[in-house]
Coordinates of C-alpha atoms in Angstrom, one line a residue:
Chain A
M1 CA -67.2 1.4 103.9
A2 CA -63.7 3.3 103.9
A3 CA -64.6 4.4 107.3
S4 CA -65.4 1.0 108.6
Y5 CA -62.2 -0.7 107.6
L6 CA -60.7 2.2 109.4
Q7 CA -62.7 2.1 112.9
S8 CA -61.3 -1.1 113.4
V9 CA -57.8 -0.2 112.9
S10 CA -58.7 2.9 115.5
Y11 CA -59.9 0.4 118.2
C12 CA -56.7 -1.7 118.4
S13 CA -54.4 1.1 118.2
R14 CA -55.7 2.3 121.0
A15 CA -55.1 -1.2 122.8
A16 CA -51.8 -1.3 121.1
L17 CA -50.9 1.8 122.8
R18 CA -51.2 0.0 126.5
P19 CA -48.2 -1.3 128.3
L20 CA -49.5 -5.1 128.4
P21 CA -49.7 -7.3 125.5
L22 CA -52.2 -9.5 127.1
L23 CA -54.9 -6.6 127.5
A24 CA -54.5 -6.0 124.0
S25 CA -55.0 -9.6 123.1
S26 CA -57.9 -9.1 125.5
V27 CA -59.1 -5.7 123.6
C28 CA -58.8 -7.9 120.2
R29 CA -61.2 -10.5 121.3
R30 CA -63.6 -8.0 122.5
H31 CA -63.3 -6.4 119.6
L32 CA -64.4 -9.7 117.6
D33 CA -67.1 -9.7 119.6
R34 CA -68.3 -6.6 118.1
Y35 CA -68.3 -7.7 114.5
P36 CA -69.8 -10.6 113.1
S37 CA -67.2 -13.8 113.4
G38 CA -67.3 -14.3 109.6
N39 CA -65.5 -10.7 109.3
T40 CA -62.1 -11.6 109.5
T41 CA -60.4 -9.3 107.4
K42 CA -61.1 -7.0 110.3
L43 CA -60.0 -9.2 112.9
N44 CA -56.8 -9.7 110.9
I45 CA -56.2 -5.7 110.6
C46 CA -56.9 -5.6 114.6
S47 CA -54.5 -8.3 115.5
A48 CA -51.6 -7.1 113.4
A49 CA -52.0 -3.8 114.0
A50 CA -51.8 -4.5 117.8
L51 CA -49.0 -7.0 117.5
S52 CA -46.8 -5.0 115.6
F53 CA -46.5 -2.3 118.7
R54 CA -45.3 -4.9 121.0
P55 CA -42.5 -3.7 122.6
P56 CA -39.0 -5.4 121.8
A57 CA -38.3 -8.5 123.9
S58 CA -36.2 -8.8 127.0
T59 CA -33.9 -5.7 127.6
A60 CA -36.1 -3.0 126.3
P61 CA -38.2 -0.7 128.9
R62 CA -41.5 -2.1 128.9
M63 CA -42.9 0.9 128.3
A64 CA -41.4 1.5 124.3
S65 CA -41.9 4.6 122.9
I66 CA -43.9 4.2 119.6
R67 CA -41.6 6.6 118.2
C68 CA -39.3 4.1 117.7
F69 CA -41.4 2.2 115.8
S70 CA -43.1 3.2 111.9
A71 CA -46.5 4.4 112.0
L72 CA -47.1 2.3 109.0
T73 CA -47.9 -1.0 109.8
P74 CA -48.2 -3.7 107.0
A75 CA -51.8 -4.1 108.3
L76 CA -52.3 -0.4 108.1
K77 CA -50.9 -0.4 104.7
T78 CA -53.1 -2.9 103.4
T79 CA -56.2 -0.9 105.3
L80 CA -55.2 2.3 103.5
D81 CA -54.7 0.7 100.1
K82 CA -58.3 -0.8 100.5
V83 CA -59.6 2.6 101.4
V84 CA -58.3 4.8 98.8
G85 CA -59.3 2.2 96.2
S86 CA -62.7 2.0 97.7
N87 CA -64.2 5.3 96.3
K88 CA -62.8 7.3 93.3
V89 CA -62.5 10.7 95.5
V90 CA -61.0 10.0 99.0
V91 CA -59.9 13.1 101.5
F92 CA -57.6 12.3 104.7
I93 CA -58.6 15.8 106.2
K94 CA -58.5 17.4 109.9
G95 CA -61.9 17.0 111.1
T96 CA -65.0 15.6 109.1
K97 CA -67.2 16.5 105.8
D98 CA -69.5 18.3 107.9
F99 CA -67.2 20.4 110.3
P100 CA -63.9 20.6 108.9
Q101 CA -61.5 21.7 111.8
C102 CA -58.4 23.2 109.5
G103 CA -58.6 25.9 107.2
F104 CA -56.7 23.9 104.3
S105 CA -58.9 20.9 105.0
N106 CA -61.8 22.8 104.3
T107 CA -61.1 24.5 101.4
V108 CA -60.4 21.3 99.7
V109 CA -63.9 20.0 101.2
Q110 CA -65.8 23.0 99.9
I111 CA -64.0 22.9 96.2
L112 CA -65.2 19.2 95.9
K113 CA -68.7 20.0 97.3
S114 CA -68.9 23.1 94.8
L115 CA -68.0 20.4 92.0
N116 CA -70.9 18.4 93.2
V117 CA -68.6 15.0 93.2
P118 CA -68.9 12.3 95.4
F119 CA -66.2 12.0 98.3
E120 CA -65.2 10.0 101.3
T121 CA -63.7 11.8 104.1
I122 CA -61.5 10.4 106.7
N123 CA -60.7 12.3 110.1
V124 CA -56.9 12.1 110.9
L125 CA -57.5 13.9 114.2
E126 CA -59.4 10.4 115.5
N127 CA -56.3 8.6 115.6
E128 CA -52.7 9.6 115.8
L129 CA -51.4 6.4 114.5
L130 CA -53.6 6.7 111.7
R131 CA -52.5 10.2 110.9
Q132 CA -48.7 9.3 111.4
G133 CA -48.8 6.5 109.2
L134 CA -50.8 8.2 106.4
K135 CA -47.7 10.6 106.4
E136 CA -45.2 7.8 105.4
Y137 CA -47.9 6.3 103.1
S138 CA -48.5 9.4 101.1
N139 CA -44.9 10.5 101.6
W140 CA -46.4 13.9 102.3
P141 CA -46.1 15.7 105.7
T142 CA -49.4 17.5 105.8
F143 CA -53.1 17.4 105.4
P144 CA -55.8 17.6 104.0
Q145 CA -54.1 14.7 101.5
V146 CA -56.4 13.9 98.6
Y147 CA -56.6 10.7 96.4
L148 CA -58.3 10.7 93.3
D149 CA -59.0 7.1 91.8
G150 CA -56.6 5.9 94.2
E151 CA -53.3 7.2 93.2
F152 CA -52.2 10.3 95.5
F153 CA -53.0 14.2 93.9
G154 CA -51.7 16.6 96.2
G155 CA -52.5 18.8 99.3
C156 CA -54.8 22.1 99.2
D157 CA -52.3 24.1 97.3
I158 CA -52.3 21.5 94.4
I159 CA -56.3 21.2 94.5
V160 CA -56.6 24.9 94.4
D161 CA -54.2 25.4 91.7
A162 CA -55.8 22.6 89.9
Y163 CA -59.4 23.7 90.1
K164 CA -58.4 27.1 88.9
S165 CA -56.9 25.9 86.0
G166 CA -60.0 23.1 85.0
E167 CA -57.4 20.4 85.3
L168 CA -59.2 19.3 88.8
Q169 CA -62.4 19.1 86.8
E170 CA -61.0 17.0 84.2
I171 CA -59.6 14.4 86.2
L172 CA -62.6 14.3 88.2
E173 CA -64.8 13.5 85.3
K174 CA -62.3 11.2 84.0
A175 CA -62.0 9.2 87.1
L176 CA -65.7 9.0 87.8
C177 CA -66.9 7.8 84.5
S178 CA -64.1 5.3 84.3
Chain B
M1 CA -33.6 40.7 119.4
A2 CA -31.2 40.2 116.7
T3 CA -29.9 37.1 117.6
R4 CA -33.6 35.8 117.7
T5 CA -34.3 37.1 114.5
L6 CA -31.0 35.4 113.1
C7 CA -32.2 32.0 114.4
S8 CA -36.0 32.3 113.7
R9 CA -37.5 29.8 111.8
A10 CA -38.3 31.9 108.6
N11 CA -34.7 32.9 108.3
R12 CA -33.9 29.0 108.4
I13 CA -36.2 28.3 106.0
Q14 CA -35.2 31.2 103.8
T15 CA -31.5 29.8 104.1
Q16 CA -32.1 26.1 103.6
L17 CA -34.3 26.7 100.2
Q18 CA -32.0 29.0 98.8
T19 CA -29.1 27.1 99.1
A20 CA -30.4 24.1 97.9
L21 CA -32.9 25.4 94.9
Q22 CA -30.7 28.6 94.0
A23 CA -34.0 30.3 94.0
T24 CA -34.5 33.4 91.8
V25 CA -37.2 34.5 93.9
L26 CA -37.9 33.4 97.2
E27 CA -40.6 34.7 99.8
V28 CA -40.9 33.3 102.9
E29 CA -44.0 34.7 105.1
D30 CA -44.8 33.7 108.8
V31 CA -48.7 33.7 108.7
S32 CA -48.6 31.5 112.1
Y33 CA -51.2 34.6 113.9
Q34 CA -53.9 34.1 111.4
H35 CA -54.1 30.1 112.7
A36 CA -54.2 31.0 116.4
G37 CA -57.1 29.2 117.0
H38 CA -55.9 26.3 115.4
A39 CA -56.4 23.1 117.4
A40 CA -52.4 22.0 117.2
V41 CA -51.8 25.4 118.4
R42 CA -53.7 25.6 121.1
A43 CA -52.4 22.5 122.0
M44 CA -49.0 24.0 122.0
E45 CA -47.5 25.1 125.1
G46 CA -48.4 28.3 125.8
G47 CA -51.4 28.2 123.2
V48 CA -49.5 30.9 121.1
A49 CA -49.3 30.5 117.1
N50 CA -45.2 30.8 116.9
E51 CA -43.9 29.9 113.8
T52 CA -46.4 27.3 112.5
H53 CA -47.8 28.4 109.9
F54 CA -45.9 29.8 106.5
N55 CA -46.5 30.6 103.0
V56 CA -43.5 30.2 100.7
K57 CA -43.1 31.4 97.0
I58 CA -40.0 29.8 95.4
V59 CA -39.1 30.6 91.9
S60 CA -36.0 28.1 90.9
P61 CA -34.9 26.1 87.9
K62 CA -34.6 23.1 89.8
F63 CA -38.5 22.7 89.3
E64 CA -38.2 22.1 85.6
G65 CA -39.4 18.9 84.8
L66 CA -41.2 18.1 88.0
N67 CA -45.1 18.3 88.0
L68 CA -46.4 19.9 91.4
V69 CA -46.7 16.9 93.6
R70 CA -43.0 16.5 92.9
R71 CA -41.9 20.1 93.5
H72 CA -44.0 20.2 97.2
R73 CA -42.2 17.1 97.9
M74 CA -38.9 18.8 97.3
V75 CA -39.7 21.5 99.3
Y76 CA -41.1 19.1 102.4
E77 CA -37.8 17.2 102.3
L78 CA -35.9 20.1 102.4
L79 CA -37.7 21.4 105.4
S80 CA -38.3 17.8 107.2
G81 CA -36.2 19.0 110.2
E82 CA -38.6 22.0 110.5
L83 CA -41.7 19.9 110.1
Q84 CA -40.6 17.9 113.2
S85 CA -39.8 20.7 115.4
G86 CA -42.9 22.3 115.6
L87 CA -43.2 23.9 111.7
H88 CA -47.2 22.7 111.1
A89 CA -47.8 23.7 108.1
L90 CA -46.3 25.3 104.7
S91 CA -48.5 26.9 101.7
I92 CA -46.3 26.5 98.9
T93 CA -46.2 28.3 95.2
A94 CA -43.3 26.5 93.4
K95 CA -42.8 27.8 89.9
T96 CA -39.9 27.4 87.3
P97 CA -38.7 30.9 85.9
A98 CA -40.5 30.3 82.6
E99 CA -43.7 29.8 84.6
A100 CA -43.0 32.7 86.6
A101 CA -42.4 34.9 83.5
N102 CA -45.3 33.9 81.6
C103 CA -47.8 34.9 85.0
A104 CA -46.3 38.1 85.2
T105 CA -47.1 38.9 81.4

């Protein structure tokens, strides 16, 4: 469920990077075709995500640098709120659960696997806007980023410390039983 | 060579953290060579791991009363300039003097 929300952001974020707003709109319509019309949530996210990257009007150059804009659009924030709330343990990593592409991400994945807890991973390497938006959302500049029960818990160092002290196991037990 | 050493990222990190945190212990270690195969490093110009990954160990009274997340955020904020100019990852150990003394005994 969590990954499907982010697929919709991913699709329109690629569209939003193109210089022609009209093209972004037509890509959104194509996106609507791929998902049932009843799923207005995905349409709203896509439109909002794409529209938020329209360049400023008139005097600004057509190819506005996206670095001028915050990556954390309201639509992305809403999506991330849903993602971190949709599972008890959510980890934003580089790579996937089966193929982490960073030593720190791999450490967190292996710790959680060893504790036999169900957890969702989101690959930030797939979407640069998601990656930058998450840094603002979490107020944390690096990955991995671990959310437990909807709250930001920390990165790799904090997970390792908590695992060694037993605090992580206690928190997971409390979260999964609630 | 001496000029390059004075301007190195490790020295800048050391200076920034020491000034702000009044650390009693501050160790900054460049471990970029351990991450030479990292995708982000390969994507860099030249593909050479250069001042991208650091271990920092800090003992500072400024961490009193702060949980680990807040301590790490404090360090990240102090080094935000470095993070925006090529510093890719930091492994942080942040303790208060009392915690460090407990670990030592």
